[in-house]
Coordinates of N, CA and C in Angstrom, one line a residue:
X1 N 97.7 43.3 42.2 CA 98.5 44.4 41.6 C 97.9 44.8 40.3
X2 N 97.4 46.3 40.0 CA 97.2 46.6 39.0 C 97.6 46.1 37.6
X3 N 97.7 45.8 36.5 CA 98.3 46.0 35.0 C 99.0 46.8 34.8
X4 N 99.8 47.1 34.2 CA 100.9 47.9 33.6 C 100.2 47.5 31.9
X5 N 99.6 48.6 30.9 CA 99.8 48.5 29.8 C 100.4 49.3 29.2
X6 N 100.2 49.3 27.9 CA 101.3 50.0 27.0 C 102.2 51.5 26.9
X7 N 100.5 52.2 26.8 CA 101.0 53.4 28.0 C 102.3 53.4 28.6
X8 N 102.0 52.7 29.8 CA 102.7 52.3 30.8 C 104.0 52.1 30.3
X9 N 104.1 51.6 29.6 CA 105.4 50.7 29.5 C 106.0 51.8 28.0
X10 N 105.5 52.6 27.3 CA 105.9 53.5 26.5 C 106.7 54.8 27.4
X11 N 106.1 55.0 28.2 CA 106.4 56.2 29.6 C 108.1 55.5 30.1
X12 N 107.1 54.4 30.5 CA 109.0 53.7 31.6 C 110.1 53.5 30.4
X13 N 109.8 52.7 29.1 CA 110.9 53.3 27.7 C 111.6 54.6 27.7
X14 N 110.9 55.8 27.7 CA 111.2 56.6 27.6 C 112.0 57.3 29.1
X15 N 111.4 57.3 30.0 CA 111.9 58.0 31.2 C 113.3 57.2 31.7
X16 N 113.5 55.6 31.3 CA 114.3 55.0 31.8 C 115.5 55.3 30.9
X17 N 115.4 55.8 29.3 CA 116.3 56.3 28.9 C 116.8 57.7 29.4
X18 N 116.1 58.8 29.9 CA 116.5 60.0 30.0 C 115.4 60.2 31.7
X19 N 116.0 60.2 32.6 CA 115.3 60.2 34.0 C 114.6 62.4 33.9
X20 N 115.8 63.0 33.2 CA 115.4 64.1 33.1 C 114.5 64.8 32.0
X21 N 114.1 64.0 31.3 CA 112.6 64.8 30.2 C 111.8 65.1 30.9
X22 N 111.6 66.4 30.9 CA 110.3 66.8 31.1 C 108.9 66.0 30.7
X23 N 108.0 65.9 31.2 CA 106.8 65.3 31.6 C 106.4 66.0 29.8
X24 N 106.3 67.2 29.9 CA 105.5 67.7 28.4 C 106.0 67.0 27.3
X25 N 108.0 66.5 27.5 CA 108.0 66.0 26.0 C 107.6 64.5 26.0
X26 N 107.2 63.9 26.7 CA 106.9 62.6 26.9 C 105.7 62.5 26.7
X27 N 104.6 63.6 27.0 CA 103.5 63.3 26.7 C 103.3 63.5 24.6
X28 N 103.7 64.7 24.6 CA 104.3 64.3 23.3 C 104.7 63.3 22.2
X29 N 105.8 62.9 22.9 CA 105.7 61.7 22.5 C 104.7 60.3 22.0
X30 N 104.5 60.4 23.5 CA 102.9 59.3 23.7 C 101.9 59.7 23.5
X31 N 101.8 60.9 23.2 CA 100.4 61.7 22.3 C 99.7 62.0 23.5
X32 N 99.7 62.0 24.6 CA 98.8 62.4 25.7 C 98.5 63.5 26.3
X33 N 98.2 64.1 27.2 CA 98.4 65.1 28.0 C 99.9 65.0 28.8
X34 N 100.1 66.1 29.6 CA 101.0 66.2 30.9 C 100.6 65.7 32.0
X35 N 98.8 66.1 32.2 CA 98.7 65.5 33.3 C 98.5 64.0 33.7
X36 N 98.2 63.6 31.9 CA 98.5 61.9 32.1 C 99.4 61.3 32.5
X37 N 100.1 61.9 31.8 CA 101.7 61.1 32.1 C 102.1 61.7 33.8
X38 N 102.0 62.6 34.3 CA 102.4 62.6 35.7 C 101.4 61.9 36.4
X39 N 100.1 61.3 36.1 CA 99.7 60.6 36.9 C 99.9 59.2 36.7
X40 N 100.0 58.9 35.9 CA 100.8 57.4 35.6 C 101.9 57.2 36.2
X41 N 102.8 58.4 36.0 CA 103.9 58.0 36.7 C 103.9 57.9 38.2
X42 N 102.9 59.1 38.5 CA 102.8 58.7 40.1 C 102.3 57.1 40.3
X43 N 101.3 56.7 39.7 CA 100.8 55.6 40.1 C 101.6 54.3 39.7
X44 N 102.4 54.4 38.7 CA 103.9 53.4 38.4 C 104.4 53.6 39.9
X45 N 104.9 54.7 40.3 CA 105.6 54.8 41.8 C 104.9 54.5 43.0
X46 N 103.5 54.8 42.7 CA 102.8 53.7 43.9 C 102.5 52.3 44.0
X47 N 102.3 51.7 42.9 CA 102.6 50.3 42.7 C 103.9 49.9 42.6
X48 N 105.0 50.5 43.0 CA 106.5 50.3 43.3 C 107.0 49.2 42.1
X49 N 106.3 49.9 40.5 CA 107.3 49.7 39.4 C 108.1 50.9 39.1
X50 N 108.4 51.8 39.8 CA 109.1 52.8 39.8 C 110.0 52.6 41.2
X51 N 110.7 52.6 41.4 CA 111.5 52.8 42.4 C 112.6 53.4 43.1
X52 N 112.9 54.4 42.2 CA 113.8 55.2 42.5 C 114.1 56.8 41.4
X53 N 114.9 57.2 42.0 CA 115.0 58.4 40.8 C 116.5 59.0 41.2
X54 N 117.3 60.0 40.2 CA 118.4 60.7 40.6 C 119.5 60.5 39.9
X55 N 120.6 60.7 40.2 CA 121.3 61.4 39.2 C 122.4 59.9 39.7
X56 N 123.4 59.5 38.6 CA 124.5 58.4 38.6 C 125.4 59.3 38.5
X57 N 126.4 59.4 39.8 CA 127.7 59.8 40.1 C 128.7 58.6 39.5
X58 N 129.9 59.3 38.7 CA 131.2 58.7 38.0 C 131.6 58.5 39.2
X59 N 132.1 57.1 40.0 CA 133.0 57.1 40.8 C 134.6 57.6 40.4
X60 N 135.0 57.7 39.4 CA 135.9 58.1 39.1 C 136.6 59.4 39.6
X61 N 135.8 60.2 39.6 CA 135.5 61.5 39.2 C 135.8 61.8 40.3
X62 N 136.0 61.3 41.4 CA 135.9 61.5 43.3 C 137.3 60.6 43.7
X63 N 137.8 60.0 42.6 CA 138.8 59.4 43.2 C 138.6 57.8 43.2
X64 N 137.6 57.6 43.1 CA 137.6 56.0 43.2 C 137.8 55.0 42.0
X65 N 139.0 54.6 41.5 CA 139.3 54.3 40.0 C 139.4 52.7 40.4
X66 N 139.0 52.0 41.5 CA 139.2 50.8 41.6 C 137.6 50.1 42.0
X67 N 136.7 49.4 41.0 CA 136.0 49.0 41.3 C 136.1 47.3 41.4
X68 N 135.3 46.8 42.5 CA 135.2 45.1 42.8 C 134.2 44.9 43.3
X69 N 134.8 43.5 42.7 CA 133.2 42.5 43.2 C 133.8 41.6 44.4
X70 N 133.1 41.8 45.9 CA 134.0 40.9 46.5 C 133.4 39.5 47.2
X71 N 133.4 38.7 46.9 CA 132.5 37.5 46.7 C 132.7 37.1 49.0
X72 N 132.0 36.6 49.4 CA 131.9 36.6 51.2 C 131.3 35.4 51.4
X73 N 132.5 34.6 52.5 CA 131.7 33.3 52.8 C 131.4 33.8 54.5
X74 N 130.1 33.4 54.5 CA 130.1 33.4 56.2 C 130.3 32.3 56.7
X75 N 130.3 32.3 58.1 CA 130.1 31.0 58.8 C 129.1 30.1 58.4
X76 N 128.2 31.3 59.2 CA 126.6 30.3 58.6 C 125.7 31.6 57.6
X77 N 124.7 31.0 57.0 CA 124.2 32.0 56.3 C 123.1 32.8 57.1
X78 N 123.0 32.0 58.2 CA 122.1 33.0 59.2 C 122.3 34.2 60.3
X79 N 123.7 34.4 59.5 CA 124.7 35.6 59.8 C 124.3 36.7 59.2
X80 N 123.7 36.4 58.1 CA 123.6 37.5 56.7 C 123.0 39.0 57.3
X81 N 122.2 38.8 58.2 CA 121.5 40.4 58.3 C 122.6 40.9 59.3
X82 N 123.3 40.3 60.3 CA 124.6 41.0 61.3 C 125.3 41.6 59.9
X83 N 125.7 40.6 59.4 CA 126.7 40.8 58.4 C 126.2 42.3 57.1
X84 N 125.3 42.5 57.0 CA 124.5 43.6 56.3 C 124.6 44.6 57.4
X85 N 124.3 44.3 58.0 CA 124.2 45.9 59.1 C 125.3 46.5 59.3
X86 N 126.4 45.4 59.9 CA 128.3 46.0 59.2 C 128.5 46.5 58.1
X87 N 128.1 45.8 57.3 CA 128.7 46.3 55.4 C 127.8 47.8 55.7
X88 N 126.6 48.2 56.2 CA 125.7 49.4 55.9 C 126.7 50.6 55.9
X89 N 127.8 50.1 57.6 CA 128.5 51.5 57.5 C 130.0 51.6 57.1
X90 N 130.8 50.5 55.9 CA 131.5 51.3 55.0 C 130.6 51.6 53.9
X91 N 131.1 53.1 53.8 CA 130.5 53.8 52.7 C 130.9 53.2 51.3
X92 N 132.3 52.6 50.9 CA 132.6 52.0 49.9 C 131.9 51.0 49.3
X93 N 130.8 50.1 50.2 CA 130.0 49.3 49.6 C 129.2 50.2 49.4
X94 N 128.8 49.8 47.9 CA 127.6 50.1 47.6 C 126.7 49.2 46.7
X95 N 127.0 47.7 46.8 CA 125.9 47.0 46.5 C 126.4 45.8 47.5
X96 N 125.1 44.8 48.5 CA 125.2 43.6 48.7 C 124.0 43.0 48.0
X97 N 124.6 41.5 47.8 CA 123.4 40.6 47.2 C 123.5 39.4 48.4
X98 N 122.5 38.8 49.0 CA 122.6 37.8 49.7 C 122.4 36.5 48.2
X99 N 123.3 35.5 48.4 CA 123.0 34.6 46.7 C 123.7 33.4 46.4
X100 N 123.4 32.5 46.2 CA 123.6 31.2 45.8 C 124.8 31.3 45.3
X101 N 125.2 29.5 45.2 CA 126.7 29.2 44.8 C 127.8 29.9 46.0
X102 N 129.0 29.8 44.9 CA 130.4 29.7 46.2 C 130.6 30.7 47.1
X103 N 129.6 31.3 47.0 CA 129.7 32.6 48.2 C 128.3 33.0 48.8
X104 N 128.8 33.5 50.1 CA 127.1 33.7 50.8 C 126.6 35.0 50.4
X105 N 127.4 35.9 50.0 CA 127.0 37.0 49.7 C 128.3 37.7 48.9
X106 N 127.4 38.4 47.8 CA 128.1 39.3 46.7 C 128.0 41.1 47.1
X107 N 129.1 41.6 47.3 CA 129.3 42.9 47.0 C 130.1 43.6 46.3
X108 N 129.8 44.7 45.7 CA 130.4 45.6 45.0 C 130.5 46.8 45.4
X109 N 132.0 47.3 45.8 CA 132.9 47.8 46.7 C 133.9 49.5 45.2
X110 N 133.8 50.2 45.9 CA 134.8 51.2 45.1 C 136.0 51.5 46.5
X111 N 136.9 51.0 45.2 CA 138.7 52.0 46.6 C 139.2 52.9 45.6
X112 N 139.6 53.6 46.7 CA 141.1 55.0 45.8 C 141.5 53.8 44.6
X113 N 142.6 52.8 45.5 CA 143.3 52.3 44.7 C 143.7 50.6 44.9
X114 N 144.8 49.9 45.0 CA 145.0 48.9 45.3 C 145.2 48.9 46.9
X115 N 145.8 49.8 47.6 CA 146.6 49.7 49.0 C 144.7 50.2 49.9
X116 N 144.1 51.1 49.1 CA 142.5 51.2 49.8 C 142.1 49.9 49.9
X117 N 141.9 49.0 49.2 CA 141.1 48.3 48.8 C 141.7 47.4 49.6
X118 N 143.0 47.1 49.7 CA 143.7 46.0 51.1 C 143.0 46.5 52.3
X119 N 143.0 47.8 52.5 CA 142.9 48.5 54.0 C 141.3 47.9 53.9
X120 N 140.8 48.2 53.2 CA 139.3 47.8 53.3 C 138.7 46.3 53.6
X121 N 139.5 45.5 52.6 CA 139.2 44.6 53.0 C 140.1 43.6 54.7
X122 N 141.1 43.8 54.4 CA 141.4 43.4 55.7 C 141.6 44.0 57.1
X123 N 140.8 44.8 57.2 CA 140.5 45.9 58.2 C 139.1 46.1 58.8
X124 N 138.8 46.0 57.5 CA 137.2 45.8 57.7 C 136.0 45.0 57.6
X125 N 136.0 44.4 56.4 CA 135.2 43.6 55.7 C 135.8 42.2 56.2
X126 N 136.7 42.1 56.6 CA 137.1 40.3 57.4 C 137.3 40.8 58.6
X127 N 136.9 41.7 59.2 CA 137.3 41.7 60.9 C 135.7 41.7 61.1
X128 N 134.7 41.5 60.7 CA 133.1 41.5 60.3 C 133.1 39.8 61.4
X129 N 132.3 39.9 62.4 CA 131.8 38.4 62.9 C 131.4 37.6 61.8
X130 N 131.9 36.3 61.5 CA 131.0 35.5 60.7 C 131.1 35.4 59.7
X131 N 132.0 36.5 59.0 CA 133.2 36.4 57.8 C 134.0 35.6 58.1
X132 N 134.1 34.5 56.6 CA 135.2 33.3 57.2 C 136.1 33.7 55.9
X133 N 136.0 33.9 54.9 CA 136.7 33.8 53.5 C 135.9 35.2 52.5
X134 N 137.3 35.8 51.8 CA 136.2 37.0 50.8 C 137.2 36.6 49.6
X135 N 136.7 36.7 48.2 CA 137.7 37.0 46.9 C 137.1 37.8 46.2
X136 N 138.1 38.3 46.2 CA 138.1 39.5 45.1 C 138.0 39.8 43.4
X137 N 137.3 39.9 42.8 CA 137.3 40.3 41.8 C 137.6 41.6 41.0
X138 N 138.8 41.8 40.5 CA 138.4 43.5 40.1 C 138.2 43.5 38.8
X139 N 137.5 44.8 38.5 CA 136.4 45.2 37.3 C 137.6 46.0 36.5
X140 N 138.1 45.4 35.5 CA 138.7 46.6 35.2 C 138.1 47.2 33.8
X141 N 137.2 46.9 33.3 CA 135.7 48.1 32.4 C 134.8 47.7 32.5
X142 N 133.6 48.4 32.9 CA 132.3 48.1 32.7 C 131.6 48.5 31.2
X143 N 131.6 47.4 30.6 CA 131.2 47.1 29.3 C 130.0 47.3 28.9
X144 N 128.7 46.8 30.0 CA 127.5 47.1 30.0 C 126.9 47.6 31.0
X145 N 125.9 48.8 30.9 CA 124.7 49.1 31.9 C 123.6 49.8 31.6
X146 N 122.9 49.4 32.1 CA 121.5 49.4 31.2 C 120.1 49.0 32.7
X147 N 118.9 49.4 32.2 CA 117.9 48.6 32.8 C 117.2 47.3 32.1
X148 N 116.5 46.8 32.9 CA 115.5 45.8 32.0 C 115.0 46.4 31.1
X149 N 114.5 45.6 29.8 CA 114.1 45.8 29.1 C 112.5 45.8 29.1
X150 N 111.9 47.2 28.7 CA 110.7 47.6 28.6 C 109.9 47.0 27.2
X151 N 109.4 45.7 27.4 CA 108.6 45.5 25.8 C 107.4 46.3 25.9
X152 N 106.6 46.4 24.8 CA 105.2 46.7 24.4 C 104.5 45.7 24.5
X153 N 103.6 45.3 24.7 CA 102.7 44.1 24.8 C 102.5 44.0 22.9
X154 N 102.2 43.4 23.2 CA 101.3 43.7 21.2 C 100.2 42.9 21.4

């Protein structure tokens, strides 16, 4: 795998704060050309230290004021990819983690409300083969969000 130097990591600073700057004020910034910086960044995206791009929708905003974390025991943990390919088609997940300790897998789920969030989970997410036990955590503020932190080498 390539290096990532400073450059590099002055660009990801910047872009990971504001995904929408234009390429010109960042070279700016980093004193470079435009076309440096869009070729860095392509090549950040081809060595898949970039990996995504786009805009963060307020769940809120759509109706969904109930966010959780709903912790999943399977039977066996060699369930986990059946059990992933169910969770793919409620839309309400939108994170699984396969992961250590008292649960086989972690997800984070948005409902309307309290009576969604029953319907979801006991409707769907335990009617899942190989689901044996789920608990619920609910979020009631997200206090932090952020990415990794980008150092400079020195």
């Amino acid at each position: 795998m390539e290096k990532i130097d400073n450059l590099d990591r002055q660009i990801l600073e910047i872009i990971t704060q504001n995904a929408r700057i234009p390429f010109k004020d960042v070279a700016a910034e980093c004193g470079v050309s435009r076309a440096a910086i869009h070729q860095r960044v392509q090549r950040l995206i081809d060595m898949g230290v970039i990996v995504g791009s786009g805009y963060n929708v307020n769940p809120k905003t759509l109706g969904f004021r109930t966010c959780t974390y709903i912790g999943i025991t399977l039977e066996k943990g060699s369930m986990y990819k059946e059990v992933v390919a169910k969770l793919q088609n409620i839309p309400e997940v939108v994170e699984c983690h396969f992961t250590t300790g008292p649960y086989t897998m972690l997800t984070k789920v948005y409902a309307r409300d309290n009576e969604h969030l029953m319907d979801l989970l006991n409707n769907k997410m335990q009617e899942i083969p190989g689901v044996t036990a789920t608990e619920t955590l609910i979020s009631l503020e997200q206090s932090i969000k952020k990415e990794i932190p980008i150092r400079l080498e020195m």
